[in-house]
């Protein structure tokens, strides 16, 4: 089914009042979109330092290596150079209409849509390489904190902003918050809020798991908590083989199956397990013997 709502916008967390990212987003909010598949989204990443290149989106407003604004479709290496933030937003809307008129409703995502781009969407510039996710700690706009598994209790959020008179929370795609107006040196210690860059929880991904998802047969959060004191370059705990929390391979991946765990090494949740049907204690023993986890 198609979603009648306006497609979601993902803005660079470093946007500032009336910059190109802000202006393009405001134009998009005022635009008339066609009905689009529910997961189609737009990334607006027009700051001097692009950040959202690795975040999932179907249409992107970004910059090329000369600093010019660029509109690019997901799955295409090149994009269309434009003169202004407003022109970029208008071109995105036009591309959304073309997407639906050319069969995108069946493909459902731009990255899977194989129709050739129209002649007016010339591919004349490549995007500049994105920078890494925001580092924890002090930031020119305030402070950056991490969220354990991307979740946080409302009480912790309230306590996080209480010490500061004028601050706002900006959500990012990396399970981190940019707290504008905050002082990194005055951040309180709170449950589920990460302030240390070396915290192992920053490299962990886990879906809600059982009983919150009917597809899951294991408690992913309990397993993630047991592994939180260990170090791994990346760790993914998935309630089933769909791997909703992480589509990329992880150094260690645990996939729920029939109430137990399959273990995959340097693979995705739907890959070929190195070990099958392990209980929680079995998983820990197996990974420690394998040398895949470190204290």
PDB file of C-alpha atoms in Angstrom, residues 9-134:
ATOM      1  CA  UNK A   9      13.069  13.953   5.969  1.00  0.00           C
ATOM      2  CA  UNK A  10      16.437  13.163   7.537  1.00  0.00           C
ATOM      3  CA  UNK A  11      18.475  16.312   8.133  1.00  0.00           C
ATOM      4  CA  UNK A  12      22.141  16.568   8.924  1.00  0.00           C
ATOM      5  CA  UNK A  13      22.213  17.095  12.703  1.00  0.00           C
ATOM      6  CA  UNK A  14      24.619  19.981  12.171  1.00  0.00           C
ATOM      7  CA  UNK A  15      22.072  22.160  10.346  1.00  0.00           C
ATOM      8  CA  UNK A  16      21.859  25.797  11.345  1.00  0.00           C
ATOM      9  CA  UNK A  17      19.068  28.321  11.064  1.00  0.00           C
ATOM     10  CA  UNK A  18      18.528  29.360   7.419  1.00  0.00           C
ATOM     11  CA  UNK A  19      21.472  27.398   5.998  1.00  0.00           C
ATOM     12  CA  UNK A  20      21.009  25.328   2.830  1.00  0.00           C
ATOM     13  CA  UNK A  21      19.949  22.209   4.741  1.00  0.00           C
ATOM     14  CA  UNK A  22      17.331  24.161   6.683  1.00  0.00           C
ATOM     15  CA  UNK A  23      16.045  26.026   3.617  1.00  0.00           C
ATOM     16  CA  UNK A  24      15.784  22.879   1.499  1.00  0.00           C
ATOM     17  CA  UNK A  25      13.923  21.059   4.289  1.00  0.00           C
ATOM     18  CA  UNK A  26      11.443  23.921   4.705  1.00  0.00           C
ATOM     19  CA  UNK A  27      10.806  23.927   0.956  1.00  0.00           C
ATOM     20  CA  UNK A  28      10.214  20.171   0.989  1.00  0.00           C
ATOM     21  CA  UNK A  29       7.788  20.516   3.897  1.00  0.00           C
ATOM     22  CA  UNK A  30       5.755  22.975   1.830  1.00  0.00           C
ATOM     23  CA  UNK A  31       5.818  20.870  -1.367  1.00  0.00           C
ATOM     24  CA  UNK A  32       3.099  18.698  -2.881  1.00  0.00           C
ATOM     25  CA  UNK A  33       4.347  15.100  -3.085  1.00  0.00           C
ATOM     26  CA  UNK A  34       2.715  12.154  -4.825  1.00  0.00           C
ATOM     27  CA  UNK A  35       1.637   9.162  -2.727  1.00  0.00           C
ATOM     28  CA  UNK A  36       4.841   7.178  -2.132  1.00  0.00           C
ATOM     29  CA  UNK A  37       5.672   3.741  -0.689  1.00  0.00           C
ATOM     30  CA  UNK A  38       5.845   3.964   3.083  1.00  0.00           C
ATOM     31  CA  UNK A  39       9.624   3.584   3.485  1.00  0.00           C
ATOM     32  CA  UNK A  40      10.708   6.134   0.855  1.00  0.00           C
ATOM     33  CA  UNK A  41      12.703   8.899   2.536  1.00  0.00           C
ATOM     34  CA  UNK A  42      14.814  11.954   1.747  1.00  0.00           C
ATOM     35  CA  UNK A  43      18.206  12.913   3.201  1.00  0.00           C
ATOM     36  CA  UNK A  44      19.022  16.627   3.351  1.00  0.00           C
ATOM     37  CA  UNK A  45      22.775  16.837   3.894  1.00  0.00           C
ATOM     38  CA  UNK A  46      23.744  20.209   2.432  1.00  0.00           C
ATOM     39  CA  UNK A  47      26.152  21.399   5.107  1.00  0.00           C
ATOM     40  CA  UNK A  48      29.847  22.040   4.401  1.00  0.00           C
ATOM     41  CA  UNK A  49      30.650  18.640   5.948  1.00  0.00           C
ATOM     42  CA  UNK A  50      28.352  15.864   4.614  1.00  0.00           C
ATOM     43  CA  UNK A  51      27.432  13.302   7.253  1.00  0.00           C
ATOM     44  CA  UNK A  52      24.553  11.151   5.969  1.00  0.00           C
ATOM     45  CA  UNK A  53      26.192   9.233   3.115  1.00  0.00           C
ATOM     46  CA  UNK A  54      25.895   5.893   4.931  1.00  0.00           C
ATOM     47  CA  UNK A  55      22.339   6.515   6.171  1.00  0.00           C
ATOM     48  CA  UNK A  56      19.492   4.911   4.216  1.00  0.00           C
ATOM     49  CA  UNK A  57      17.588   7.318   1.940  1.00  0.00           C
ATOM     50  CA  UNK A  58      16.001   7.235  -1.527  1.00  0.00           C
ATOM     51  CA  UNK A  59      16.715  10.796  -2.634  1.00  0.00           C
ATOM     52  CA  UNK A  60      19.544  12.982  -1.379  1.00  0.00           C
ATOM     53  CA  UNK A  61      20.439  16.658  -1.301  1.00  0.00           C
ATOM     54  CA  UNK A  62      24.185  16.898  -0.716  1.00  0.00           C
ATOM     55  CA  UNK A  63      27.336  18.531  -2.099  1.00  0.00           C
ATOM     56  CA  UNK A  64      29.891  17.667  -4.732  1.00  0.00           C
ATOM     57  CA  UNK A  65      33.651  18.050  -4.317  1.00  0.00           C
ATOM     58  CA  UNK A  66      33.487  21.691  -5.475  1.00  0.00           C
ATOM     59  CA  UNK A  67      30.973  22.581  -2.778  1.00  0.00           C
ATOM     60  CA  UNK A  68      28.047  22.912  -5.192  1.00  0.00           C
ATOM     61  CA  UNK A  69      24.634  21.535  -4.251  1.00  0.00           C
ATOM     62  CA  UNK A  70      23.751  18.166  -5.705  1.00  0.00           C
ATOM     63  CA  UNK A  71      20.587  16.043  -5.959  1.00  0.00           C
ATOM     64  CA  UNK A  72      21.208  12.302  -6.212  1.00  0.00           C
ATOM     65  CA  UNK A  73      19.048   9.195  -6.373  1.00  0.00           C
ATOM     66  CA  UNK A  74      19.979   6.216  -4.220  1.00  0.00           C
ATOM     67  CA  UNK A  75      21.803   3.591  -6.265  1.00  0.00           C
ATOM     68  CA  UNK A  76      23.282   6.182  -8.634  1.00  0.00           C
ATOM     69  CA  UNK A  77      26.911   7.217  -8.271  1.00  0.00           C
ATOM     70  CA  UNK A  78      26.346  10.613  -9.887  1.00  0.00           C
ATOM     71  CA  UNK A  79      23.799  13.340  -9.318  1.00  0.00           C
ATOM     72  CA  UNK A  80      22.459  16.610 -10.703  1.00  0.00           C
ATOM     73  CA  UNK A  81      24.124  19.886  -9.765  1.00  0.00           C
ATOM     74  CA  UNK A  82      21.684  22.678  -8.815  1.00  0.00           C
ATOM     75  CA  UNK A  83      21.978  26.382  -8.051  1.00  0.00           C
ATOM     76  CA  UNK A  84      20.081  26.737  -4.774  1.00  0.00           C
ATOM     77  CA  UNK A  85      18.522  24.880  -1.865  1.00  0.00           C
ATOM     78  CA  UNK A  86      15.067  25.656  -3.212  1.00  0.00           C
ATOM     79  CA  UNK A  87      15.971  24.304  -6.655  1.00  0.00           C
ATOM     80  CA  UNK A  88      17.300  21.145  -5.006  1.00  0.00           C
ATOM     81  CA  UNK A  89      14.034  20.603  -3.133  1.00  0.00           C
ATOM     82  CA  UNK A  90      11.975  21.194  -6.275  1.00  0.00           C
ATOM     83  CA  UNK A  91      14.059  18.658  -8.190  1.00  0.00           C
ATOM     84  CA  UNK A  92      13.579  16.045  -5.440  1.00  0.00           C
ATOM     85  CA  UNK A  93       9.798  16.479  -5.683  1.00  0.00           C
ATOM     86  CA  UNK A  94       9.991  16.161  -9.466  1.00  0.00           C
ATOM     87  CA  UNK A  95      12.042  12.969  -9.104  1.00  0.00           C
ATOM     88  CA  UNK A  96       9.469  11.554  -6.673  1.00  0.00           C
ATOM     89  CA  UNK A  97       6.759  12.103  -9.288  1.00  0.00           C
ATOM     90  CA  UNK A  98       8.910  10.439 -11.952  1.00  0.00           C
ATOM     91  CA  UNK A  99       9.606   7.559  -9.570  1.00  0.00           C
ATOM     92  CA  UNK A 100       5.910   6.762  -9.243  1.00  0.00           C
ATOM     93  CA  UNK A 101       5.110   7.357 -12.925  1.00  0.00           C
ATOM     94  CA  UNK A 102       7.920   4.998 -14.011  1.00  0.00           C
ATOM     95  CA  UNK A 103       6.922   2.042 -11.819  1.00  0.00           C
ATOM     96  CA  UNK A 104       8.684   2.875  -8.566  1.00  0.00           C
ATOM     97  CA  UNK A 105       5.620   1.854  -6.602  1.00  0.00           C
ATOM     98  CA  UNK A 106       6.341  -1.760  -7.496  1.00  0.00           C
ATOM     99  CA  UNK A 107      10.074  -1.510  -6.693  1.00  0.00           C
ATOM    100  CA  UNK A 108       9.158   0.343  -3.460  1.00  0.00           C
ATOM    101  CA  UNK A 109      12.687   1.772  -2.983  1.00  0.00           C
ATOM    102  CA  UNK A 110      14.762   3.950  -5.305  1.00  0.00           C
ATOM    103  CA  UNK A 111      17.793   1.712  -4.897  1.00  0.00           C
ATOM    104  CA  UNK A 112      15.817  -1.203  -6.426  1.00  0.00           C
ATOM    105  CA  UNK A 113      14.215   0.843  -9.210  1.00  0.00           C
ATOM    106  CA  UNK A 114      15.831  -0.043 -12.541  1.00  0.00           C
ATOM    107  CA  UNK A 115      14.140   2.503 -14.815  1.00  0.00           C
ATOM    108  CA  UNK A 116      16.672   4.860 -16.469  1.00  0.00           C
ATOM    109  CA  UNK A 117      16.644   8.380 -15.089  1.00  0.00           C
ATOM    110  CA  UNK A 118      14.924  10.993 -17.279  1.00  0.00           C
ATOM    111  CA  UNK A 119      17.042  13.262 -19.451  1.00  0.00           C
ATOM    112  CA  UNK A 120      16.316  16.283 -17.265  1.00  0.00           C
ATOM    113  CA  UNK A 121      17.952  14.523 -14.287  1.00  0.00           C
ATOM    114  CA  UNK A 122      21.427  14.761 -15.761  1.00  0.00           C
ATOM    115  CA  UNK A 123      24.172  12.951 -13.872  1.00  0.00           C
ATOM    116  CA  UNK A 124      26.951  15.503 -14.022  1.00  0.00           C
ATOM    117  CA  UNK A 125      28.600  15.474 -10.591  1.00  0.00           C
ATOM    118  CA  UNK A 126      29.696  13.028  -7.889  1.00  0.00           C
ATOM    119  CA  UNK A 127      29.065  13.604  -4.182  1.00  0.00           C
ATOM    120  CA  UNK A 128      31.918  14.425  -1.865  1.00  0.00           C
ATOM    121  CA  UNK A 129      32.856  11.660   0.567  1.00  0.00           C
ATOM    122  CA  UNK A 130      30.917  11.840   3.851  1.00  0.00           C
ATOM    123  CA  UNK A 131      32.633  12.264   7.192  1.00  0.00           C
ATOM    124  CA  UNK A 132      32.277   9.851  10.074  1.00  0.00           C
ATOM    125  CA  UNK A 133      29.426   9.893  12.553  1.00  0.00           C
ATOM    126  CA  UNK A 134      29.518  12.619  15.188  1.00  0.00           C
TER     127      UNK A 134
END
